[in-house]
Amino acid sequence: MSSYSTPWILESSDEPTSTGVPHGKLGMWVFLASEVMLFGSLISSYIVLRLGSPLFIVPSHEMLSVPVAFVNTLVLIVSSVTMVLALASIQQDNPKGMIWYLAATIACGLIFLTVKCWEYPHKWHEGITISSGLYGSFYFTMTGLHGIHVLGGVLFNLYILVRGLKGHWSPRRCERVEYAGIYWHFVDLVWVVLFPLLYLL
Amino acid sequence: MEGVAVHPKAGAHETHPELSFVRKYIFSTDHKVIGIQYMITSLLFLLSGFTMMLLMRWQLAYPGHVLPIIGRFLPDTMAPGGVMLPEFYNQLGAMHGTIMVFLGVVPLGVSAFGNFVLPLQIGAKDMAFPFLNMLSYWIFLVGGILMLSSFAMPGGAAQSGWTSYSPLADLAPPGQTMWLIAMTFIITSSLFGAINFITTTMNMRAKGMTWMRLPFFVWCQFVTAILLVLAFPVLQGGAILQLMDRVAKANFFIPANLIFGGVPVEQPGGGNPLLWQHLFWFLAHPEVYVLLLPEFGIVAEVLANGTRKPLFGFKELVISLCSIGVLSFIVWAHHMFLSGMRTDVTKFFTVTTMLISIPSVMVLTCFLLSLRGGSIHFTTPMLFAIAFLPLFGIGGLTGLPLGFTPTDIYLHDTLYVIGHFHYVVVTGSLIALFAGIYYWFPKMFGRRMNVFWGKVHFWVSVIAMNGIFFPMLIQGMAGVLRRQYDPTAQVHNLPSLGLNKVMTWSAILLAVAQIPFILNFFISLFKGEKSTDNPWNATTLDMAACPSPPPHGNFAGDLTVHRGPYEYSVPGHKTDWSPQHVPEDQLTGRMQQQPAQQE
C-alpha cells in the first residue's frame, strides 16, 4: 500500500494525490523540463557559435548524407505514431495490439541507432571528426547525446514490452506505458529539432 | 500534551516486516534517514573544504613559511619541505570553492534539511519517489569521493578555480577531467532530489494543506528545486562540451590560433571561451539562490517560533520568493562585466541585478519586522537566526556595488568580491544552517543539544567569521587581487598585508569554535537531555504532529490541516502555539497548559 514498499525509480502509488496527477507523470514532466534545458544549452551554444564564429564551416549536403538522415527522421516519426497506438491499444484493453505496436516502436528505435552507426564512419571517411572543426564537434556531441537518449528510450520500451508479455498492463494500470510514451515523444522531438539544425540549414 | 496531538509512539506501519540494519540505516529509502545521511556527509565535506582554506590562509599570512602540523605529511608534488607550491595553492582554491558550494552548503541546506523536514511539514509519509531519493544520496556520495580523490590524479586536482574557465580548464592537467566527471554525478544527484521535492510538494500535501498554508520553509525548498531543475542541466551541457574539448579534442571553447605554454594547440579551434562563462554562470547565478533560499526558510521557521508571533507579511514573503526565483535566471552576466561585453548588454544586466535586490530586501525586511513586538526567546537557534539578519544584510548590501558596471570593473577580481560572497554564504547561509541544526536536532534524534556550548559556539563563530571576512572588504577596496599565491608580489598590497594575519588567526579561531559544536553534536546524540515530542512548542506539522524522532511513516494517521503555518499567540487559545492540524474546538476548549520548554 505504501509507496516505499516496492523500490522502483518511478514508483506510482494508488493513493490519491493532491493535484490528481500521478507522481510518476509529474516526475516525468519535471525530468523532461530539465532535459529541455540540457538540450537547450547545447542548441543555443550551436546557434551562437554557428552565427558568431568565422571558423564554423558547414559541410556540403553530399558530405552529410541528407537523404539517409531524412529517412531516419521519418523512422522516428513513425515510431512516435506506433507509440501512441500502443498506449491507445492498452487503454482499449487490447494487450496484444499494444505488444505489436510497442515492438514496432522498439524496432524503429533500433533502426535509427543502426543507421547512426553507419553514418558515423561515413562522416569520418568524409573527414568530419569531432576534432576537425566546430561543425564536427557539435555534430558528434549532439547526435551522440541524443543517441544515448534513444538507447535509454529503447530500454524503457523494452521493459514495458517484457512486462506486457507477462500480462502486467491493463486499462486501469498502464501509467508506465504512458510515461514511456512521454519520454519517447520527447526524444523524437529533440531529433526533429536537431535534424534541420545539423543537416538542412 | 493530551488533546493537542494524539500520536502513539508505535510506528504507523506495524504490519511492515522489520527491515535489516543495512536497509534501515545504510541503503534506506526513508526520507528522514536520507536527510541525516546527507547532513553528516555534507558537514564532513564542509570540514574538509574548511581545512583546505586554512592551508591557503596560512600561505597568505606567512608566504613561504612551512605549513604547521600538516606540512610534514604532504608529498613533494604539493608542498616540498612543507612549503606550499603555487600549483597546490591553485588546487586548494578550486577545490575549496567546489566542495563548499556543491558538496557542503547546498547538500546541507537543500538535501539534508529538505529531505528531513519537507515531507514532515506537508504531512506526507515519505517522498514521492523514495528509491530515487536513496539513489540521489549514493550518487552524491560517489561524486563527492571522486572530487576529493582527484588530488591523487597526476598533476593534482582541478586548479582552474571552481568556475573552471576555458580555455585554461580545457588544457589543464587530468584533475580537471575528474572535476567534470564528479560534477556530472553531483548534477545527476541534485536533479533526482529536485524531481522528488517538486513532486512531493505538489502531490503529497495533507488534506487541507493549501498552498498558502505551506510553511515558508516548504515554499523555499520548492522554489529552490525548480531552480535546480532548470539551471543545473545547463552546467551539465557546458560540462559535456568541456569534457569533449578535453577528452576528444573538440573545439567548443578553444579559440583559433591558441598557443599554450609556447606550443600551438593542435585543434583548429574557432570556439569561444566566453561561451563557457555564459553556460557556467547561467547555472551559477541561480545556484547562488540555491545556496540561500533554503536558509531563508530555516530562518523564517526559527524566527516565527522564537518570537512567538506570526511571520510579518507571509504573502509578501512568498511573492518575493517567487520573484527572486524568476529574476535569478536573467542576471547571470553580472559576473562577467570584466570579460568584455557590449555596454547595452551590461546595462540590461545591471538593471536586472538591481531589480532582484528588491525582493531580496523585501524578504529581509519582513524578517526584521517579524521581530517587532514579539516576545523573543533567545534560544540557540534563535541567536543564529537573529545574527543572520544583519550579517546577511552586509553580504547583500556589499553586493550592490558589484551589480553596477563602473564600480564592478574596479572591485571585480579583488578580495572585495570574496568578502561579499562569504558574508552571504558563511555569515548568511552557514549561520542559518547552524540555526537549523540546533532547531531540528531534537526532532531528528529525540535529544536536545547542550545550551551553554551552543552559545559558546555561536559567539566565538560569529566574532571569528567577521574577523575573516571584514578585512577582505578593506583589502579589496585597497586593490588586493584574489586568487594570489604570493601576496607580497605586488607593491600596492603591502600596506594592507598585516590584515592577512588577522584573517588567518580568525580562521584558526573559527576552527577552534567548531570543536564545541562537534563535541556537543555527538555527545548530545547519546547523552543529551531527552526531548519532548514538540521540543520548541512549534505550530508546524514537523514539530507538532509527530513524535521525536518520527517513526517510519511519520504520522499515526491521516492528518487534516486547519490553519496557516505560524499561528502563535492566538487570542482565545489556551496555549501560545496553535498547531496546524488541531481542530479549533480543541484549542479553545479543554486543554492543559504545558509548561513552556524554552531555555
PDB file of N, CA and C in Angstrom, chain A residues 1-5 7-11 15-24 26-27 30-31 33-35 37-38 41-42 44-45 48-49 53 55 130-134 137-138 141 145, chain B residues 13 16 29 125-132 135 191 195 198-199 202-205 229-230 233-234 236-237 240-241 244 248-252 256 268-272 275 279 282 552-553:
ATOM      1  N   MET A   1       0.827  -1.191   0.000  1.00  0.00           N
ATOM      2  CA  MET A   1       0.000   0.000   0.000  1.00  0.00           C
ATOM      3  C   MET A   1       0.861   1.241   0.000  1.00  0.00           C
ATOM      4  N   SER A   2       1.876   1.246   0.887  1.00  0.00           N
ATOM      5  CA  SER A   2       2.650   2.479   0.960  1.00  0.00           C
ATOM      6  C   SER A   2       3.648   2.534  -0.186  1.00  0.00           C
ATOM      7  N   SER A   3       4.045   3.754  -0.519  1.00  0.00           N
ATOM      8  CA  SER A   3       4.822   3.921  -1.741  1.00  0.00           C
ATOM      9  C   SER A   3       6.253   3.441  -1.580  1.00  0.00           C
ATOM     10  N   TYR A   4       6.720   3.183  -0.328  1.00  0.00           N
ATOM     11  CA  TYR A   4       8.110   2.783  -0.209  1.00  0.00           C
ATOM     12  C   TYR A   4       8.271   1.284  -0.050  1.00  0.00           C
ATOM     13  N   SER A   5       7.197   0.516  -0.239  1.00  0.00           N
ATOM     14  CA  SER A   5       7.357  -0.917  -0.037  1.00  0.00           C
ATOM     15  C   SER A   5       8.044  -1.577  -1.223  1.00  0.00           C
ATOM     16  N   PRO A   7      10.676  -0.783  -4.117  1.00  0.00           N
ATOM     17  CA  PRO A   7      11.556   0.234  -4.671  1.00  0.00           C
ATOM     18  C   PRO A   7      11.542   0.213  -6.190  1.00  0.00           C
ATOM     19  N   TRP A   8      11.131   1.285  -6.796  1.00  0.00           N
ATOM     20  CA  TRP A   8      11.215   1.423  -8.234  1.00  0.00           C
ATOM     21  C   TRP A   8      11.380   2.897  -8.518  1.00  0.00           C
ATOM     22  N   ILE A   9      12.127   3.222  -9.574  1.00  0.00           N
ATOM     23  CA  ILE A   9      12.527   4.612  -9.776  1.00  0.00           C
ATOM     24  C   ILE A   9      11.314   5.520  -9.913  1.00  0.00           C
ATOM     25  N   LEU A  10      10.369   5.153 -10.755  1.00  0.00           N
ATOM     26  CA  LEU A  10       9.189   5.993 -10.895  1.00  0.00           C
ATOM     27  C   LEU A  10       8.010   5.272 -10.273  1.00  0.00           C
ATOM     28  N   GLU A  11       8.044   5.202  -8.961  1.00  0.00           N
ATOM     29  CA  GLU A  11       7.004   4.483  -8.246  1.00  0.00           C
ATOM     30  C   GLU A  11       5.690   5.239  -8.330  1.00  0.00           C
ATOM     31  N   GLU A  15      -2.590   5.730  -3.985  1.00  0.00           N
ATOM     32  CA  GLU A  15      -3.197   6.752  -3.147  1.00  0.00           C
ATOM     33  C   GLU A  15      -3.487   8.009  -3.967  1.00  0.00           C
ATOM     34  N   PRO A  16      -4.605   8.687  -3.679  1.00  0.00           N
ATOM     35  CA  PRO A  16      -4.907   9.910  -4.419  1.00  0.00           C
ATOM     36  C   PRO A  16      -3.862  10.986  -4.127  1.00  0.00           C
ATOM     37  N   THR A  17      -3.520  11.778  -5.134  1.00  0.00           N
ATOM     38  CA  THR A  17      -2.528  12.827  -4.947  1.00  0.00           C
ATOM     39  C   THR A  17      -3.216  14.181  -4.847  1.00  0.00           C
ATOM     40  N   SER A  18      -2.494  15.175  -4.300  1.00  0.00           N
ATOM     41  CA  SER A  18      -3.109  16.488  -4.078  1.00  0.00           C
ATOM     42  C   SER A  18      -3.568  17.117  -5.388  1.00  0.00           C
ATOM     43  N   THR A  19      -2.780  16.927  -6.470  1.00  0.00           N
ATOM     44  CA  THR A  19      -3.137  17.573  -7.728  1.00  0.00           C
ATOM     45  C   THR A  19      -3.997  16.685  -8.605  1.00  0.00           C
ATOM     46  N   GLY A  20      -4.113  15.385  -8.262  1.00  0.00           N
ATOM     47  CA  GLY A  20      -4.839  14.466  -9.112  1.00  0.00           C
ATOM     48  C   GLY A  20      -3.973  13.840 -10.195  1.00  0.00           C
ATOM     49  N   VAL A  21      -2.786  14.390 -10.421  1.00  0.00           N
ATOM     50  CA  VAL A  21      -1.860  13.823 -11.398  1.00  0.00           C
ATOM     51  C   VAL A  21      -1.011  12.780 -10.684  1.00  0.00           C
ATOM     52  N   PRO A  22      -0.800  11.594 -11.281  1.00  0.00           N
ATOM     53  CA  PRO A  22       0.039  10.600 -10.596  1.00  0.00           C
ATOM     54  C   PRO A  22       1.471  11.112 -10.416  1.00  0.00           C
ATOM     55  N   HIS A  23       2.124  10.630  -9.351  1.00  0.00           N
ATOM     56  CA  HIS A  23       3.502  11.061  -9.082  1.00  0.00           C
ATOM     57  C   HIS A  23       4.405  10.872 -10.292  1.00  0.00           C
ATOM     58  N   GLY A  24       4.303   9.664 -10.874  1.00  0.00           N
ATOM     59  CA  GLY A  24       5.234   9.329 -11.946  1.00  0.00           C
ATOM     60  C   GLY A  24       5.111  10.284 -13.122  1.00  0.00           C
ATOM     61  N   LEU A  26       3.989  13.418 -13.095  1.00  0.00           N
ATOM     62  CA  LEU A  26       4.523  14.725 -12.714  1.00  0.00           C
ATOM     63  C   LEU A  26       6.047  14.685 -12.719  1.00  0.00           C
ATOM     64  N   GLY A  27       6.597  13.619 -12.098  1.00  0.00           N
ATOM     65  CA  GLY A  27       8.049  13.484 -12.056  1.00  0.00           C
ATOM     66  C   GLY A  27       8.642  13.429 -13.451  1.00  0.00           C
ATOM     67  N   VAL A  30       8.727  16.901 -14.934  1.00  0.00           N
ATOM     68  CA  VAL A  30       9.795  17.719 -14.343  1.00  0.00           C
ATOM     69  C   VAL A  30      11.144  17.297 -14.913  1.00  0.00           C
ATOM     70  N   PHE A  31      11.315  15.973 -15.045  1.00  0.00           N
ATOM     71  CA  PHE A  31      12.554  15.466 -15.633  1.00  0.00           C
ATOM     72  C   PHE A  31      12.727  15.995 -17.052  1.00  0.00           C
ATOM     73  N   ALA A  33      11.555  18.710 -18.236  1.00  0.00           N
ATOM     74  CA  ALA A  33      11.894  20.138 -18.182  1.00  0.00           C
ATOM     75  C   ALA A  33      13.404  20.300 -18.075  1.00  0.00           C
ATOM     76  N   SER A  34      14.020  19.443 -17.264  1.00  0.00           N
ATOM     77  CA  SER A  34      15.481  19.556 -17.137  1.00  0.00           C
ATOM     78  C   SER A  34      16.165  19.126 -18.429  1.00  0.00           C
ATOM     79  N   GLU A  35      15.574  18.124 -19.114  1.00  0.00           N
ATOM     80  CA  GLU A  35      16.152  17.688 -20.394  1.00  0.00           C
ATOM     81  C   GLU A  35      16.064  18.793 -21.441  1.00  0.00           C
ATOM     82  N   MET A  37      16.260  21.911 -20.829  1.00  0.00           N
ATOM     83  CA  MET A  37      17.346  22.854 -20.547  1.00  0.00           C
ATOM     84  C   MET A  37      18.689  22.279 -20.989  1.00  0.00           C
ATOM     85  N   LEU A  38      18.874  20.972 -20.833  1.00  0.00           N
ATOM     86  CA  LEU A  38      20.146  20.358 -21.243  1.00  0.00           C
ATOM     87  C   LEU A  38      20.342  20.492 -22.750  1.00  0.00           C
ATOM     88  N   SER A  41      20.712  24.113 -23.832  1.00  0.00           N
ATOM     89  CA  SER A  41      22.031  24.733 -23.689  1.00  0.00           C
ATOM     90  C   SER A  41      22.923  24.360 -24.865  1.00  0.00           C
ATOM     91  N   LEU A  42      22.846  23.094 -25.320  1.00  0.00           N
ATOM     92  CA  LEU A  42      23.687  22.682 -26.450  1.00  0.00           C
ATOM     93  C   LEU A  42      23.227  23.367 -27.730  1.00  0.00           C
ATOM     94  N   SER A  44      21.571  26.193 -28.059  1.00  0.00           N
ATOM     95  CA  SER A  44      21.896  27.627 -28.110  1.00  0.00           C
ATOM     96  C   SER A  44      23.394  27.839 -28.296  1.00  0.00           C
ATOM     97  N   SER A  45      24.216  26.959 -27.718  1.00  0.00           N
ATOM     98  CA  SER A  45      25.656  27.068 -27.982  1.00  0.00           C
ATOM     99  C   SER A  45      25.928  26.905 -29.474  1.00  0.00           C
ATOM    100  N   VAL A  48      24.892  30.086 -31.286  1.00  0.00           N
ATOM    101  CA  VAL A  48      25.813  31.192 -31.015  1.00  0.00           C
ATOM    102  C   VAL A  48      27.095  31.028 -31.827  1.00  0.00           C
ATOM    103  N   LEU A  49      27.674  29.828 -31.797  1.00  0.00           N
ATOM    104  CA  LEU A  49      28.951  29.659 -32.488  1.00  0.00           C
ATOM    105  C   LEU A  49      28.758  29.617 -34.009  1.00  0.00           C
ATOM    106  N   SER A  53      31.034  32.482 -35.108  1.00  0.00           N
ATOM    107  CA  SER A  53      32.429  32.110 -35.313  1.00  0.00           C
ATOM    108  C   SER A  53      32.762  32.042 -36.799  1.00  0.00           C
ATOM    109  N   LEU A  55      35.135  30.580 -38.061  1.00  0.00           N
ATOM    110  CA  LEU A  55      35.727  29.275 -38.393  1.00  0.00           C
ATOM    111  C   LEU A  55      34.689  28.149 -38.417  1.00  0.00           C
ATOM    112  N   ILE A 130      35.300  14.723 -34.625  1.00  0.00           N
ATOM    113  CA  ILE A 130      34.942  15.618 -33.526  1.00  0.00           C
ATOM    114  C   ILE A 130      35.972  16.731 -33.356  1.00  0.00           C
ATOM    115  N   SER A 131      37.222  16.472 -33.767  1.00  0.00           N
ATOM    116  CA  SER A 131      38.252  17.495 -33.589  1.00  0.00           C
ATOM    117  C   SER A 131      38.567  18.250 -34.876  1.00  0.00           C
ATOM    118  N   SER A 132      37.879  17.896 -35.991  1.00  0.00           N
ATOM    119  CA  SER A 132      38.265  18.510 -37.271  1.00  0.00           C
ATOM    120  C   SER A 132      37.793  19.952 -37.370  1.00  0.00           C
ATOM    121  N   GLY A 133      36.787  20.308 -36.645  1.00  0.00           N
ATOM    122  CA  GLY A 133      36.277  21.679 -36.732  1.00  0.00           C
ATOM    123  C   GLY A 133      35.046  21.799 -35.879  1.00  0.00           C
ATOM    124  N   LEU A 134      34.494  23.010 -35.804  1.00  0.00           N
ATOM    125  CA  LEU A 134      33.365  23.219 -34.907  1.00  0.00           C
ATOM    126  C   LEU A 134      32.152  22.388 -35.307  1.00  0.00           C
ATOM    127  N   SER A 137      32.567  18.914 -34.076  1.00  0.00           N
ATOM    128  CA  SER A 137      32.444  18.863 -32.614  1.00  0.00           C
ATOM    129  C   SER A 137      30.981  18.841 -32.206  1.00  0.00           C
ATOM    130  N   PHE A 138      30.196  19.756 -32.801  1.00  0.00           N
ATOM    131  CA  PHE A 138      28.785  19.818 -32.441  1.00  0.00           C
ATOM    132  C   PHE A 138      28.042  18.583 -32.932  1.00  0.00           C
ATOM    133  N   THR A 141      28.833  15.530 -30.722  1.00  0.00           N
ATOM    134  CA  THR A 141      28.385  15.682 -29.335  1.00  0.00           C
ATOM    135  C   THR A 141      26.865  15.634 -29.242  1.00  0.00           C
ATOM    136  N   LEU A 145      24.775  12.523 -27.782  1.00  0.00           N
ATOM    137  CA  LEU A 145      23.943  12.654 -26.581  1.00  0.00           C
ATOM    138  C   LEU A 145      22.508  12.229 -26.885  1.00  0.00           C
TER     139      LEU A 145
ATOM    140  N   HIS B  13       3.192   1.875  10.832  1.00  0.00           N
ATOM    141  CA  HIS B  13       3.170   0.730   9.927  1.00  0.00           C
ATOM    142  C   HIS B  13       3.665  -0.504  10.638  1.00  0.00           C
ATOM    143  N   HIS B  16       4.496  -3.709   8.700  1.00  0.00           N
ATOM    144  CA  HIS B  16       5.707  -3.890   7.904  1.00  0.00           C
ATOM    145  C   HIS B  16       6.647  -4.860   8.591  1.00  0.00           C
ATOM    146  N   THR B  29      15.422   3.913   2.256  1.00  0.00           N
ATOM    147  CA  THR B  29      14.617   4.774   1.395  1.00  0.00           C
ATOM    148  C   THR B  29      13.761   5.724   2.226  1.00  0.00           C
ATOM    149  N   LYS B 125       3.894  10.956   4.199  1.00  0.00           N
ATOM    150  CA  LYS B 125       4.509   9.810   4.856  1.00  0.00           C
ATOM    151  C   LYS B 125       5.950   9.614   4.412  1.00  0.00           C
ATOM    152  N   ASP B 126       6.257  10.022   3.196  1.00  0.00           N
ATOM    153  CA  ASP B 126       7.622   9.934   2.687  1.00  0.00           C
ATOM    154  C   ASP B 126       7.696  10.787   1.435  1.00  0.00           C
ATOM    155  N   MET B 127       8.838  10.725   0.747  1.00  0.00           N
ATOM    156  CA  MET B 127       8.949  11.417  -0.533  1.00  0.00           C
ATOM    157  C   MET B 127       8.120  10.683  -1.585  1.00  0.00           C
ATOM    158  N   ALA B 128       7.901  11.336  -2.732  1.00  0.00           N
ATOM    159  CA  ALA B 128       7.119  10.702  -3.791  1.00  0.00           C
ATOM    160  C   ALA B 128       7.861   9.510  -4.381  1.00  0.00           C
ATOM    161  N   PHE B 129       9.174   9.624  -4.543  1.00  0.00           N
ATOM    162  CA  PHE B 129       9.960   8.533  -5.134  1.00  0.00           C
ATOM    163  C   PHE B 129      11.075   8.152  -4.163  1.00  0.00           C
ATOM    164  N   PRO B 130      10.767   7.303  -3.175  1.00  0.00           N
ATOM    165  CA  PRO B 130      11.774   7.012  -2.142  1.00  0.00           C
ATOM    166  C   PRO B 130      13.034   6.361  -2.692  1.00  0.00           C
ATOM    167  N   PHE B 131      12.880   5.486  -3.680  1.00  0.00           N
ATOM    168  CA  PHE B 131      14.059   4.800  -4.219  1.00  0.00           C
ATOM    169  C   PHE B 131      14.967   5.792  -4.939  1.00  0.00           C
ATOM    170  N   LEU B 132      14.346   6.695  -5.708  1.00  0.00           N
ATOM    171  CA  LEU B 132      15.098   7.739  -6.396  1.00  0.00           C
ATOM    172  C   LEU B 132      15.847   8.599  -5.382  1.00  0.00           C
ATOM    173  N   LEU B 135      18.884   6.756  -4.262  1.00  0.00           N
ATOM    174  CA  LEU B 135      19.840   6.815  -5.362  1.00  0.00           C
ATOM    175  C   LEU B 135      20.541   8.161  -5.373  1.00  0.00           C
ATOM    176  N   LEU B 191      19.507  16.585  -9.484  1.00  0.00           N
ATOM    177  CA  LEU B 191      18.323  16.501 -10.349  1.00  0.00           C
ATOM    178  C   LEU B 191      17.304  15.525  -9.757  1.00  0.00           C
ATOM    179  N   ILE B 195      13.526  16.595  -8.551  1.00  0.00           N
ATOM    180  CA  ILE B 195      12.303  15.976  -9.076  1.00  0.00           C
ATOM    181  C   ILE B 195      11.434  15.499  -7.918  1.00  0.00           C
ATOM    182  N   ILE B 198       9.838  18.563  -5.956  1.00  0.00           N
ATOM    183  CA  ILE B 198       8.730  19.223  -6.657  1.00  0.00           C
ATOM    184  C   ILE B 198       7.501  18.329  -6.618  1.00  0.00           C
ATOM    185  N   THR B 199       7.687  17.041  -6.969  1.00  0.00           N
ATOM    186  CA  THR B 199       6.546  16.137  -6.998  1.00  0.00           C
ATOM    187  C   THR B 199       5.933  15.988  -5.607  1.00  0.00           C
ATOM    188  N   MET B 202       4.000  19.151  -4.599  1.00  0.00           N
ATOM    189  CA  MET B 202       2.758  19.361  -5.335  1.00  0.00           C
ATOM    190  C   MET B 202       1.718  18.292  -5.017  1.00  0.00           C
ATOM    191  N   ASN B 203       2.184  17.059  -4.810  1.00  0.00           N
ATOM    192  CA  ASN B 203       1.261  15.929  -4.827  1.00  0.00           C
ATOM    193  C   ASN B 203       0.936  15.329  -3.471  1.00  0.00           C
ATOM    194  N   MET B 204       1.752  15.568  -2.467  1.00  0.00           N
ATOM    195  CA  MET B 204       1.598  14.780  -1.250  1.00  0.00           C
ATOM    196  C   MET B 204       1.250  15.616  -0.035  1.00  0.00           C
ATOM    197  N   ARG B 205       0.647  16.777  -0.261  1.00  0.00           N
ATOM    198  CA  ARG B 205       0.241  17.603   0.865  1.00  0.00           C
ATOM    199  C   ARG B 205      -0.933  16.942   1.598  1.00  0.00           C
ATOM    200  N   VAL B 229      16.267  22.253 -11.118  1.00  0.00           N
ATOM    201  CA  VAL B 229      15.859  21.501 -12.302  1.00  0.00           C
ATOM    202  C   VAL B 229      16.183  22.285 -13.575  1.00  0.00           C
ATOM    203  N   LEU B 230      15.986  23.598 -13.528  1.00  0.00           N
ATOM    204  CA  LEU B 230      16.143  24.361 -14.752  1.00  0.00           C
ATOM    205  C   LEU B 230      17.567  24.865 -14.967  1.00  0.00           C
ATOM    206  N   PRO B 233      21.002  21.591 -15.502  1.00  0.00           N
ATOM    207  CA  PRO B 233      21.283  20.939 -16.788  1.00  0.00           C
ATOM    208  C   PRO B 233      22.106  21.804 -17.722  1.00  0.00           C
ATOM    209  N   VAL B 234      22.042  23.122 -17.549  1.00  0.00           N
ATOM    210  CA  VAL B 234      22.829  23.983 -18.426  1.00  0.00           C
ATOM    211  C   VAL B 234      24.308  23.833 -18.118  1.00  0.00           C
ATOM    212  N   GLN B 236      25.472  21.124 -16.924  1.00  0.00           N
ATOM    213  CA  GLN B 236      25.743  19.781 -17.447  1.00  0.00           C
ATOM    214  C   GLN B 236      26.086  19.860 -18.931  1.00  0.00           C
ATOM    215  N   GLY B 237      25.300  20.658 -19.668  1.00  0.00           N
ATOM    216  CA  GLY B 237      25.600  20.861 -21.085  1.00  0.00           C
ATOM    217  C   GLY B 237      26.991  21.436 -21.271  1.00  0.00           C
ATOM    218  N   ILE B 240      29.595  18.835 -20.538  1.00  0.00           N
ATOM    219  CA  ILE B 240      29.766  17.870 -21.644  1.00  0.00           C
ATOM    220  C   ILE B 240      30.655  18.476 -22.716  1.00  0.00           C
ATOM    221  N   LEU B 241      30.407  19.737 -23.058  1.00  0.00           N
ATOM    222  CA  LEU B 241      31.219  20.377 -24.094  1.00  0.00           C
ATOM    223  C   LEU B 241      32.681  20.459 -23.656  1.00  0.00           C
ATOM    224  N   MET B 244      34.296  17.116 -23.825  1.00  0.00           N
ATOM    225  CA  MET B 244      34.611  16.764 -25.202  1.00  0.00           C
ATOM    226  C   MET B 244      35.872  17.505 -25.657  1.00  0.00           C
ATOM    227  N   ALA B 248      38.154  14.452 -26.258  1.00  0.00           N
ATOM    228  CA  ALA B 248      38.078  14.114 -27.673  1.00  0.00           C
ATOM    229  C   ALA B 248      38.621  15.223 -28.559  1.00  0.00           C
ATOM    230  N   LYS B 249      39.266  16.222 -27.971  1.00  0.00           N
ATOM    231  CA  LYS B 249      39.878  17.315 -28.736  1.00  0.00           C
ATOM    232  C   LYS B 249      38.863  18.049 -29.606  1.00  0.00           C
ATOM    233  N   ALA B 250      37.681  18.280 -29.056  1.00  0.00           N
ATOM    234  CA  ALA B 250      36.708  19.106 -29.772  1.00  0.00           C
ATOM    235  C   ALA B 250      37.101  20.577 -29.652  1.00  0.00           C
ATOM    236  N   ASN B 251      36.316  21.450 -30.297  1.00  0.00           N
ATOM    237  CA  ASN B 251      36.759  22.839 -30.434  1.00  0.00           C
ATOM    238  C   ASN B 251      35.854  23.862 -29.781  1.00  0.00           C
ATOM    239  N   PHE B 252      34.957  23.436 -28.892  1.00  0.00           N
ATOM    240  CA  PHE B 252      33.913  24.357 -28.445  1.00  0.00           C
ATOM    241  C   PHE B 252      34.467  25.632 -27.799  1.00  0.00           C
ATOM    242  N   ALA B 256      40.696  30.206 -32.065  1.00  0.00           N
ATOM    243  CA  ALA B 256      41.623  29.922 -33.174  1.00  0.00           C
ATOM    244  C   ALA B 256      43.029  30.371 -32.784  1.00  0.00           C
ATOM    245  N   PRO B 268      41.970  22.849 -34.656  1.00  0.00           N
ATOM    246  CA  PRO B 268      41.812  24.068 -35.461  1.00  0.00           C
ATOM    247  C   PRO B 268      41.157  25.196 -34.685  1.00  0.00           C
ATOM    248  N   GLY B 269      40.417  24.879 -33.633  1.00  0.00           N
ATOM    249  CA  GLY B 269      39.817  25.927 -32.813  1.00  0.00           C
ATOM    250  C   GLY B 269      38.635  26.589 -33.491  1.00  0.00           C
ATOM    251  N   GLY B 270      38.400  27.856 -33.156  1.00  0.00           N
ATOM    252  CA  GLY B 270      37.243  28.568 -33.678  1.00  0.00           C
ATOM    253  C   GLY B 270      36.150  28.707 -32.647  1.00  0.00           C
ATOM    254  N   GLY B 271      36.301  28.021 -31.525  1.00  0.00           N
ATOM    255  CA  GLY B 271      35.288  28.110 -30.469  1.00  0.00           C
ATOM    256  C   GLY B 271      35.416  29.411 -29.700  1.00  0.00           C
ATOM    257  N   ASN B 272      34.577  29.536 -28.675  1.00  0.00           N
ATOM    258  CA  ASN B 272      34.525  30.794 -27.957  1.00  0.00           C
ATOM    259  C   ASN B 272      34.603  30.548 -26.448  1.00  0.00           C
ATOM    260  N   LEU B 275      31.718  31.547 -24.214  1.00  0.00           N
ATOM    261  CA  LEU B 275      30.524  30.699 -24.185  1.00  0.00           C
ATOM    262  C   LEU B 275      30.494  29.885 -22.896  1.00  0.00           C
ATOM    263  N   LEU B 279      27.501  29.719 -20.092  1.00  0.00           N
ATOM    264  CA  LEU B 279      26.860  28.479 -19.656  1.00  0.00           C
ATOM    265  C   LEU B 279      27.070  28.280 -18.163  1.00  0.00           C
ATOM    266  N   PHE B 282      25.054  30.838 -16.125  1.00  0.00           N
ATOM    267  CA  PHE B 282      23.613  30.614 -16.215  1.00  0.00           C
ATOM    268  C   PHE B 282      23.177  29.629 -15.139  1.00  0.00           C
ATOM    269  N   HIS B 552       8.996   5.374  11.236  1.00  0.00           N
ATOM    270  CA  HIS B 552       8.826   5.089   9.818  1.00  0.00           C
ATOM    271  C   HIS B 552       7.364   5.359   9.453  1.00  0.00           C
ATOM    272  N   GLY B 553       7.121   6.164   8.431  1.00  0.00           N
ATOM    273  CA  GLY B 553       5.747   6.513   8.097  1.00  0.00           C
ATOM    274  C   GLY B 553       5.273   7.794   8.751  1.00  0.00           C
TER     275      GLY B 553
END
